[in-house]
Structure formats: structure tokens, C-alpha cells
Amino acid sequence: MDTPITLITGTRKGIGRYLAEHYVRCGHRVVGCSRGDVDWSLDGYQHYVADVSDEQAARRIFTDVRKKYGRLDHLINNAGIGSMNHSLLTPLSTVNAVLNTNVVGTFLFCREAAKLMKTNAYGRIVNLTTVAVPLKLEGEAIYVASKAAVLSLTGVLARELAPFGITVNAVGPVAIETDLIRSVPKEKIDRLVSRQAIPRLGTAADVANVIDFYLLRTSGFITGQCLFLGGV
Amino acid sequence: MKPELVSLILNAVQELGEHNGVPLPTALDGDTPLFGRDGLLDSLGLVTLVVAVEQAIEDELGVSVSLADERALSQRASPYRTVGALADYAGSLIRAAA
């Protein structure tokens, strides 16, 4: 089988970086992007500096992937930003920034990836959402709304892209020790963890485990699904 | 530029006909209806054609444009209604990108 080509957004740090390293270890050719350059490098990994909500920047990445590899097997929409704040204290600029990265960015990358995947009649798309959606977590209104949109997008795209051999699924992690939750008070994290069936913080490996499953060739009959971690 | 784009789109239509079993009339030109009333393509065929034309424009003209348009379902204004209309639309985007 040819080397799998895997595109991951938001790879500079956190879960994205872990996933990039994980899939390089699994023998994939990994293409990643983030708004800033990465301070690490890896054989088998190529980085692009791009804002995922910038249509031209996104298209440039896909043009390069098409010219270099002629196909794309996997897309993992990991790039995301949060806003931990009461809705009454959330400025419009934050609302726009969160929606642009989490919703617009995910949509754009799904759309461009599907164009490339359909030429090969094969593709796996995995979007990252969060347990904060089913838990309706207070203090994160716009972040939760954006990730609920990602969930809806996953369900609709699963149907629209099924005729092209492309599956679209989502994974909803619990809180993971990353920059995204560093500013959240410990009591709030403890409260969130206590609402899980398995009350512990998640790890990037927990997320990769779910994505591994979605990316399997034998997972071709699984689409439009979301797997929440921790028993939420 | 329009004749070049019409020919590029007609090639994509021919390929779609060959690979996806879309029945095509013997004569194809700028007036050939693509989508909507009397159009050759269903919605999946249109999606496939649009992606093929975007890639051909990128490969042959070196310009990256997105032919997505929210007027797709409009009978009067859809840029996908005929080969010529799609060529006009692609041409306007290419000029805007230059």
C-alpha cells in the first residue's frame, strides 16, 4: 500500500503536535499547519504557516499536496481556539475569532480535502469537538457553540461526501493538559472531570486512539459519528 | 480567454461522460446546458465537474480559484447553467485573482 498522506491542522503544539508525531511514527507522510512556525522538525513531516480560516492560504496547501502527492488520504481538523469567559464578558472580536478558526477553518479544510479525496474515491476526515457540547458547559458559550457547529457539520458532510468514498467523523475529548485549559481555574476542571464516567483528565494518546480507529480502511462503514471520551 | 476556458470545460465534460457514464449529446459547445433545466448533470455530476475544472484551471493556467457559488440553484443567474456561463464565471474569477 502507498504511504498514507495525512493532513493535520494546528500542529504547532498540544494535541496537534502529538498527532503529527504519532502519525509520522505510524509511517504516514504528514502535512501540518498552524498560524506560527514550529520550533521542532521531524522527518516525514512538512509544515505550512497558515491561518485555517484564510481561504487562499488553505488552497495553497491543498494545491501543494495535490502537486506533490496527487492525493490526500486523511484530514484531521484539530486547529481550535477557546474562550473561557462568561458570555456577558465576551467581546465580539473573540466571538468572530473563535467561529472563524473552529467553524470556518474546519469547513474550508473539509471542502478542499474532499475535492482532493474524491479524485481517489477514498478519504477519512476527523473533526475535533469537545465533551463541553453535551455537558453544555457554562462559561464557554461561544467555544461550545462553535464545537456544536463542528458536530453538525460532521453529520451533514458525512452524508454529502459518502458518495465519494469519504467518511467524516468526530472525536470529543475531555479536558486535556494543554494551553487551551491552562487558564481555566482548577475547581472548574475538577467539576468537569467529576461529570465524566471515568473521572480523570484525558491525554493526547486517548484522542489518537479514537482517530486511529476512524482512519482504518476497515472503518469505511463508519461515518457521521462522534465518540466522546471519558464516558460523557 | 473565453474560448480557452470553454474548451477546458468541454474537455472536463467529455471526461466526466467517459468515466462516470453521463450520456452526452454528439455536439458540445458553449450553449450546452450543464445544470438545471435540460442540464446534463445531476448535483453529484456538477460537483465532480466543478472540482475537475478548478484543477484544470490550476494545472493549465496556473491560477487557483474556487468556483463555489451560492447562485448554483438559480435558473437565471446560476454560473453553472451552461458551459459558456461557467466559462464567463471562471474568467471573472481568474481576472480578479490576477
Coordinates of N, CA and C in Angstrom, one line a residue, chain A residues 21-164:
Chain A
E21 N 3.4 13.8 15.4 CA 4.5 12.8 15.7 C 4.0 11.4 15.7
H22 N 2.7 11.2 16.2 CA 2.2 9.8 16.2 C 2.0 9.3 14.8
Y23 N 1.5 10.1 13.9 CA 1.2 9.5 12.5 C 2.5 9.4 11.7
V24 N 3.5 10.2 12.0 CA 4.8 10.0 11.4 C 5.4 8.7 11.8
R25 N 5.3 8.4 13.2 CA 5.7 7.1 13.7 C 5.0 6.0 13.0
C26 N 3.7 6.2 12.7 CA 2.9 5.1 12.1 C 3.2 5.0 10.6
G27 N 4.2 5.8 10.1 CA 4.6 5.6 8.7 C 3.9 6.5 7.7
H28 N 3.1 7.5 8.2 CA 2.4 8.4 7.3 C 3.3 9.5 6.9
R29 N 3.0 10.1 5.7 CA 3.6 11.4 5.3 C 2.7 12.4 5.8
V30 N 3.2 13.2 6.8 CA 2.3 14.2 7.5 C 2.5 15.6 7.0
V31 N 1.4 16.3 6.7 CA 1.5 17.7 6.3 C 0.7 18.4 7.4
G32 N 1.3 19.5 8.0 CA 0.6 20.2 9.1 C 0.7 21.7 8.9
C33 N -0.2 22.3 9.6 CA -0.2 23.8 9.5 C -0.5 24.4 10.9
S34 N -0.1 25.6 11.1 CA -0.5 26.4 12.2 C -0.3 27.9 11.9
R35 N -0.8 28.8 12.7 CA -0.6 30.2 12.4 C 0.8 30.6 12.5
G36 N 1.6 29.9 13.4 CA 3.0 30.3 13.6 C 3.9 29.1 13.1
D37 N 5.2 29.4 13.0 CA 6.1 28.4 12.6 C 6.3 27.4 13.8
V38 N 6.8 26.2 13.5 CA 7.0 25.3 14.6 C 8.5 25.3 15.0
D39 N 8.7 25.1 16.3 CA 10.1 25.1 16.8 C 10.6 23.6 16.9
W40 N 10.1 22.8 16.1 CA 10.5 21.4 16.1 C 10.5 20.9 14.6
S41 N 11.2 19.8 14.3 CA 11.1 19.3 13.0 C 11.2 17.7 13.1
L42 N 10.7 17.1 12.0 CA 10.6 15.7 12.0 C 10.7 15.2 10.6
D43 N 11.5 14.1 10.4 CA 11.5 13.5 9.0 C 10.1 13.0 8.7
G44 N 9.6 13.3 7.5 CA 8.3 12.8 7.2 C 7.2 13.8 7.5
Y45 N 7.6 15.0 8.0 CA 6.6 16.0 8.4 C 7.0 17.3 7.6
Q46 N 5.9 17.9 7.0 CA 6.1 19.2 6.4 C 5.2 20.2 6.9
H47 N 5.7 21.4 7.3 CA 4.9 22.4 7.9 C 4.5 23.6 7.0
Y48 N 3.3 24.1 7.1 CA 2.9 25.3 6.5 C 2.5 26.3 7.5
V49 N 2.8 27.5 7.3 CA 2.3 28.6 8.2 C 1.0 29.1 7.5
A50 N -0.1 28.9 8.2 CA -1.4 29.3 7.6 C -2.5 29.4 8.7
D51 N -3.3 30.4 8.5 CA -4.5 30.6 9.3 C -5.6 29.7 8.7
V52 N -6.1 28.8 9.4 CA -7.1 27.8 8.7 C -8.3 28.5 8.2
S53 N -8.6 29.7 8.6 CA -9.8 30.4 8.1 C -9.5 31.3 6.9
D54 N -8.2 31.3 6.4 CA -7.8 32.0 5.3 C -7.9 31.1 4.0
E55 N -8.9 31.4 3.2 CA -9.3 30.5 2.1 C -8.1 30.4 1.1
Q56 N -7.4 31.5 0.8 CA -6.3 31.4 -0.1 C -5.1 30.6 0.4
A57 N -4.9 30.8 1.7 CA -3.8 30.0 2.4 C -4.1 28.5 2.4
A58 N -5.4 28.2 2.7 CA -5.8 26.8 2.7 C -5.6 26.2 1.3
R59 N -6.1 26.9 0.3 CA -6.0 26.4 -1.1 C -4.5 26.2 -1.5
R60 N -3.6 27.0 -1.0 CA -2.2 26.9 -1.4 C -1.7 25.5 -0.8
I61 N -2.1 25.2 0.4 CA -1.7 23.9 1.0 C -2.2 22.7 0.2
F62 N -3.5 22.8 -0.2 CA -4.0 21.7 -0.9 C -3.5 21.6 -2.4
T63 N -3.2 22.7 -3.0 CA -2.5 22.7 -4.3 C -1.2 22.0 -4.2
D64 N -0.4 22.4 -3.2 CA 0.9 21.8 -3.0 C 0.8 20.3 -2.7
V65 N -0.2 19.9 -1.9 CA -0.4 18.4 -1.6 C -0.7 17.7 -2.9
R66 N -1.6 18.3 -3.7 CA -2.0 17.6 -5.0 C -0.8 17.5 -5.9
K67 N 0.0 18.6 -6.0 CA 1.1 18.5 -6.9 C 2.2 17.5 -6.5
K68 N 2.4 17.5 -5.1 CA 3.4 16.6 -4.6 C 3.0 15.2 -4.5
Y69 N 1.8 14.9 -4.0 CA 1.4 13.5 -3.8 C 0.3 13.0 -4.7
G70 N -0.5 14.0 -5.3 CA -1.5 13.5 -6.2 C -2.8 13.0 -5.4
R71 N -2.7 13.0 -4.1 CA -3.9 12.6 -3.4 C -3.8 13.0 -1.9
L72 N -4.9 12.8 -1.2 CA -4.9 13.0 0.3 C -5.7 11.9 0.9
D73 N -5.2 11.2 1.8 CA -6.0 10.1 2.4 C -6.7 10.5 3.7
H74 N -6.0 11.3 4.5 CA -6.6 11.7 5.8 C -6.6 13.2 6.1
L75 N -7.6 13.7 6.7 CA -7.6 15.1 7.2 C -8.0 15.0 8.7
I76 N -7.2 15.6 9.5 CA -7.6 15.7 11.0 C -7.7 17.2 11.3
N77 N -8.9 17.7 11.5 CA -9.2 19.1 11.8 C -9.0 19.3 13.3
N78 N -7.8 19.6 13.7 CA -7.5 19.8 15.1 C -7.4 21.2 15.5
A79 N -7.1 22.1 14.6 CA -6.9 23.5 15.0 C -8.1 24.1 15.7
G80 N -7.9 24.7 16.8 CA -9.1 25.2 17.5 C -8.6 26.2 18.6
I81 N -9.4 27.2 18.8 CA -9.1 28.1 19.9 C -10.3 28.2 20.8
G82 N -10.1 28.5 22.1 CA -11.2 28.5 23.1 C -11.4 29.9 23.6
S83 N -12.4 30.1 24.3 CA -12.7 31.3 25.1 C -13.4 31.0 26.4
M84 N -12.6 31.0 27.5 CA -13.2 30.6 28.8 C -13.6 31.9 29.4
N85 N -14.9 32.3 29.3 CA -15.4 33.5 29.8 C -16.9 33.5 29.8
H86 N -17.4 34.3 30.7 CA -18.9 34.4 30.8 C -19.4 35.1 29.5
S87 N -20.5 34.7 29.0 CA -21.0 35.3 27.7 C -21.1 36.8 27.8
L88 N -21.5 37.3 29.0 CA -21.7 38.8 29.1 C -20.3 39.5 29.1
L89 N -19.3 38.8 29.3 CA -17.9 39.4 29.3 C -17.1 39.0 28.0
T90 N -17.8 38.4 27.0 CA -17.1 38.0 25.8 C -17.2 39.1 24.7
P91 N -16.1 39.7 24.3 CA -16.2 40.7 23.2 C -16.5 40.1 21.8
L92 N -17.1 40.9 21.0 CA -17.4 40.4 19.6 C -16.2 39.9 18.9
S93 N -15.0 40.5 19.1 CA -13.8 40.1 18.4 C -13.5 38.7 18.8
T94 N -13.7 38.3 20.0 CA -13.4 36.9 20.4 C -14.4 36.0 19.8
V95 N -15.7 36.4 19.7 CA -16.7 35.5 19.1 C -16.3 35.3 17.6
N96 N -15.9 36.3 16.9 CA -15.5 36.1 15.5 C -14.3 35.3 15.4
A97 N -13.3 35.5 16.2 CA -12.1 34.7 16.1 C -12.3 33.2 16.4
V98 N -13.2 32.9 17.4 CA -13.4 31.5 17.7 C -14.2 30.9 16.6
L99 N -15.2 31.6 16.1 CA -16.0 31.0 15.0 C -15.2 30.8 13.7
N100 N -14.3 31.8 13.4 CA -13.5 31.7 12.2 C -12.6 30.5 12.3
T101 N -11.9 30.3 13.4 CA -10.9 29.2 13.5 C -11.7 27.9 13.5
N102 N -12.6 27.8 14.5 CA -13.2 26.5 14.8 C -14.3 26.0 13.7
V103 N -15.0 27.0 13.2 CA -16.1 26.6 12.3 C -15.7 26.8 10.8
V104 N -15.3 28.1 10.5 CA -14.9 28.4 9.1 C -13.7 27.6 8.7
G105 N -12.7 27.5 9.6 CA -11.5 26.7 9.3 C -11.8 25.3 9.0
T106 N -12.6 24.7 9.9 CA -13.0 23.3 9.7 C -13.7 23.1 8.4
F107 N -14.6 24.0 8.1 CA -15.4 23.8 6.9 C -14.5 23.9 5.6
L108 N -13.6 24.9 5.6 CA -12.8 25.1 4.5 C -11.9 23.9 4.2
F109 N -11.3 23.4 5.3 CA -10.4 22.3 5.1 C -11.1 21.0 4.7
C110 N -12.4 20.8 5.3 CA -13.2 19.7 4.8 C -13.5 19.8 3.3
R111 N -13.9 21.0 2.9 CA -14.2 21.3 1.5 C -13.1 21.0 0.6
E112 N -11.9 21.6 0.9 CA -10.8 21.4 0.0 C -10.2 20.0 0.0
A113 N -10.3 19.4 1.2 CA -9.8 18.0 1.3 C -10.7 17.1 0.5
A114 N -12.0 17.3 0.6 CA -12.9 16.4 -0.1 C -12.7 16.5 -1.6
K115 N -12.3 17.7 -2.2 CA -12.1 17.8 -3.6 C -10.9 16.9 -4.0
L116 N -9.9 16.9 -3.2 CA -8.7 16.0 -3.4 C -9.0 14.6 -3.2
M117 N -9.7 14.3 -2.1 CA -10.0 12.9 -1.8 C -10.9 12.2 -2.8
K118 N -11.8 13.0 -3.4 CA -12.8 12.4 -4.3 C -12.2 11.9 -5.6
T119 N -11.0 12.5 -6.0 CA -10.4 12.0 -7.2 C -9.8 10.6 -7.0
N120 N -9.6 10.2 -5.8 CA -9.2 8.8 -5.5 C -10.3 8.0 -4.9
A121 N -11.5 8.6 -4.8 CA -12.7 7.9 -4.2 C -12.4 7.3 -2.9
Y122 N -11.6 8.0 -2.1 CA -11.2 7.4 -0.8 C -10.8 8.6 0.1
G123 N -11.3 8.6 1.4 CA -10.8 9.6 2.3 C -11.4 9.4 3.7
R124 N -10.6 9.9 4.7 CA -11.1 9.9 6.0 C -10.9 11.3 6.6
I125 N -12.0 11.9 7.1 CA -11.9 13.2 7.7 C -12.3 13.0 9.2
V126 N -11.5 13.6 10.1 CA -11.8 13.5 11.5 C -11.8 14.9 12.1
N127 N -12.9 15.4 12.7 CA -13.0 16.7 13.2 C -13.0 16.6 14.8
L128 N -12.3 17.6 15.4 CA -12.3 17.6 16.8 C -13.4 18.5 17.4
T129 N -14.2 17.9 18.3 CA -15.2 18.7 19.0 C -14.8 18.5 20.5
T130 N -15.8 18.5 21.4 CA -15.5 18.5 22.8 C -16.6 18.0 23.7
V131 N -16.3 17.4 24.8 CA -17.4 17.0 25.7 C -18.2 18.1 26.3
A132 N -17.6 19.4 26.1 CA -18.3 20.5 26.6 C -19.6 20.8 25.9
V133 N -19.7 20.2 24.7 CA -21.0 20.3 23.9 C -22.1 19.6 24.6
P134 N -22.0 18.2 24.8 CA -23.1 17.5 25.5 C -23.3 18.0 27.0
L135 N -22.2 18.4 27.6 CA -22.3 18.9 29.0 C -22.8 20.3 29.1
K136 N -22.9 21.0 28.0 CA -23.4 22.4 28.0 C -22.7 23.2 29.0
L137 N -21.4 23.2 28.9 CA -20.5 23.8 29.9 C -20.7 25.3 30.0
E138 N -21.0 25.8 31.2 CA -21.2 27.2 31.3 C -19.8 27.9 31.4
G139 N -19.8 29.1 30.9 CA -18.5 29.8 30.9 C -17.7 29.6 29.6
E140 N -18.3 28.9 28.7 CA -17.6 28.6 27.4 C -18.6 28.7 26.3
A141 N -19.5 29.6 26.4 CA -20.7 29.7 25.4 C -20.2 29.6 24.0
I142 N -19.3 30.5 23.6 CA -19.0 30.6 22.2 C -18.2 29.5 21.7
Y143 N -17.3 29.0 22.6 CA -16.5 27.8 22.3 C -17.4 26.6 22.1
V144 N -18.3 26.4 23.0 CA -19.2 25.2 22.9 C -20.1 25.4 21.7
A145 N -20.6 26.6 21.4 CA -21.4 26.8 20.2 C -20.6 26.4 18.9
S146 N -19.4 26.8 18.9 CA -18.5 26.6 17.7 C -18.3 25.1 17.5
K147 N -18.1 24.4 18.6 CA -17.8 22.9 18.6 C -19.1 22.1 18.3
A148 N -20.3 22.7 18.7 CA -21.6 22.1 18.3 C -21.8 22.2 16.8
A149 N -21.3 23.4 16.3 CA -21.4 23.5 14.8 C -20.5 22.5 14.1
V150 N -19.3 22.2 14.7 CA -18.4 21.2 14.1 C -19.1 19.9 14.1
L151 N -19.9 19.6 15.1 CA -20.6 18.3 15.2 C -21.7 18.2 14.2
S152 N -22.4 19.3 14.0 CA -23.5 19.3 12.9 C -22.8 19.2 11.6
L153 N -21.7 19.9 11.4 CA -21.0 19.9 10.1 C -20.6 18.4 9.8
T154 N -20.1 17.7 10.8 CA -19.6 16.4 10.6 C -20.8 15.5 10.1
G155 N -22.0 15.6 10.7 CA -23.1 14.8 10.4 C -23.6 15.1 8.9
V156 N -23.6 16.3 8.6 CA -24.1 16.7 7.2 C -23.1 16.3 6.1
L157 N -21.8 16.6 6.4 CA -20.7 16.3 5.5 C -20.6 14.8 5.3
A158 N -20.9 14.0 6.3 CA -20.8 12.5 6.2 C -21.8 12.1 5.1
R159 N -23.0 12.7 5.1 CA -23.9 12.3 4.0 C -23.5 12.8 2.7
E160 N -23.1 14.1 2.6 CA -22.7 14.7 1.3 C -21.5 14.0 0.7
L161 N -20.6 13.6 1.5 CA -19.3 13.0 1.0 C -19.3 11.5 0.9
A162 N -20.3 10.9 1.4 CA -20.4 9.4 1.3 C -20.3 8.9 -0.1
P163 N -21.0 9.5 -1.1 CA -20.9 9.0 -2.5 C -19.5 9.0 -3.0
F164 N -18.6 9.8 -2.4 CA -17.2 9.9 -2.9 C -16.3 9.0 -2.1

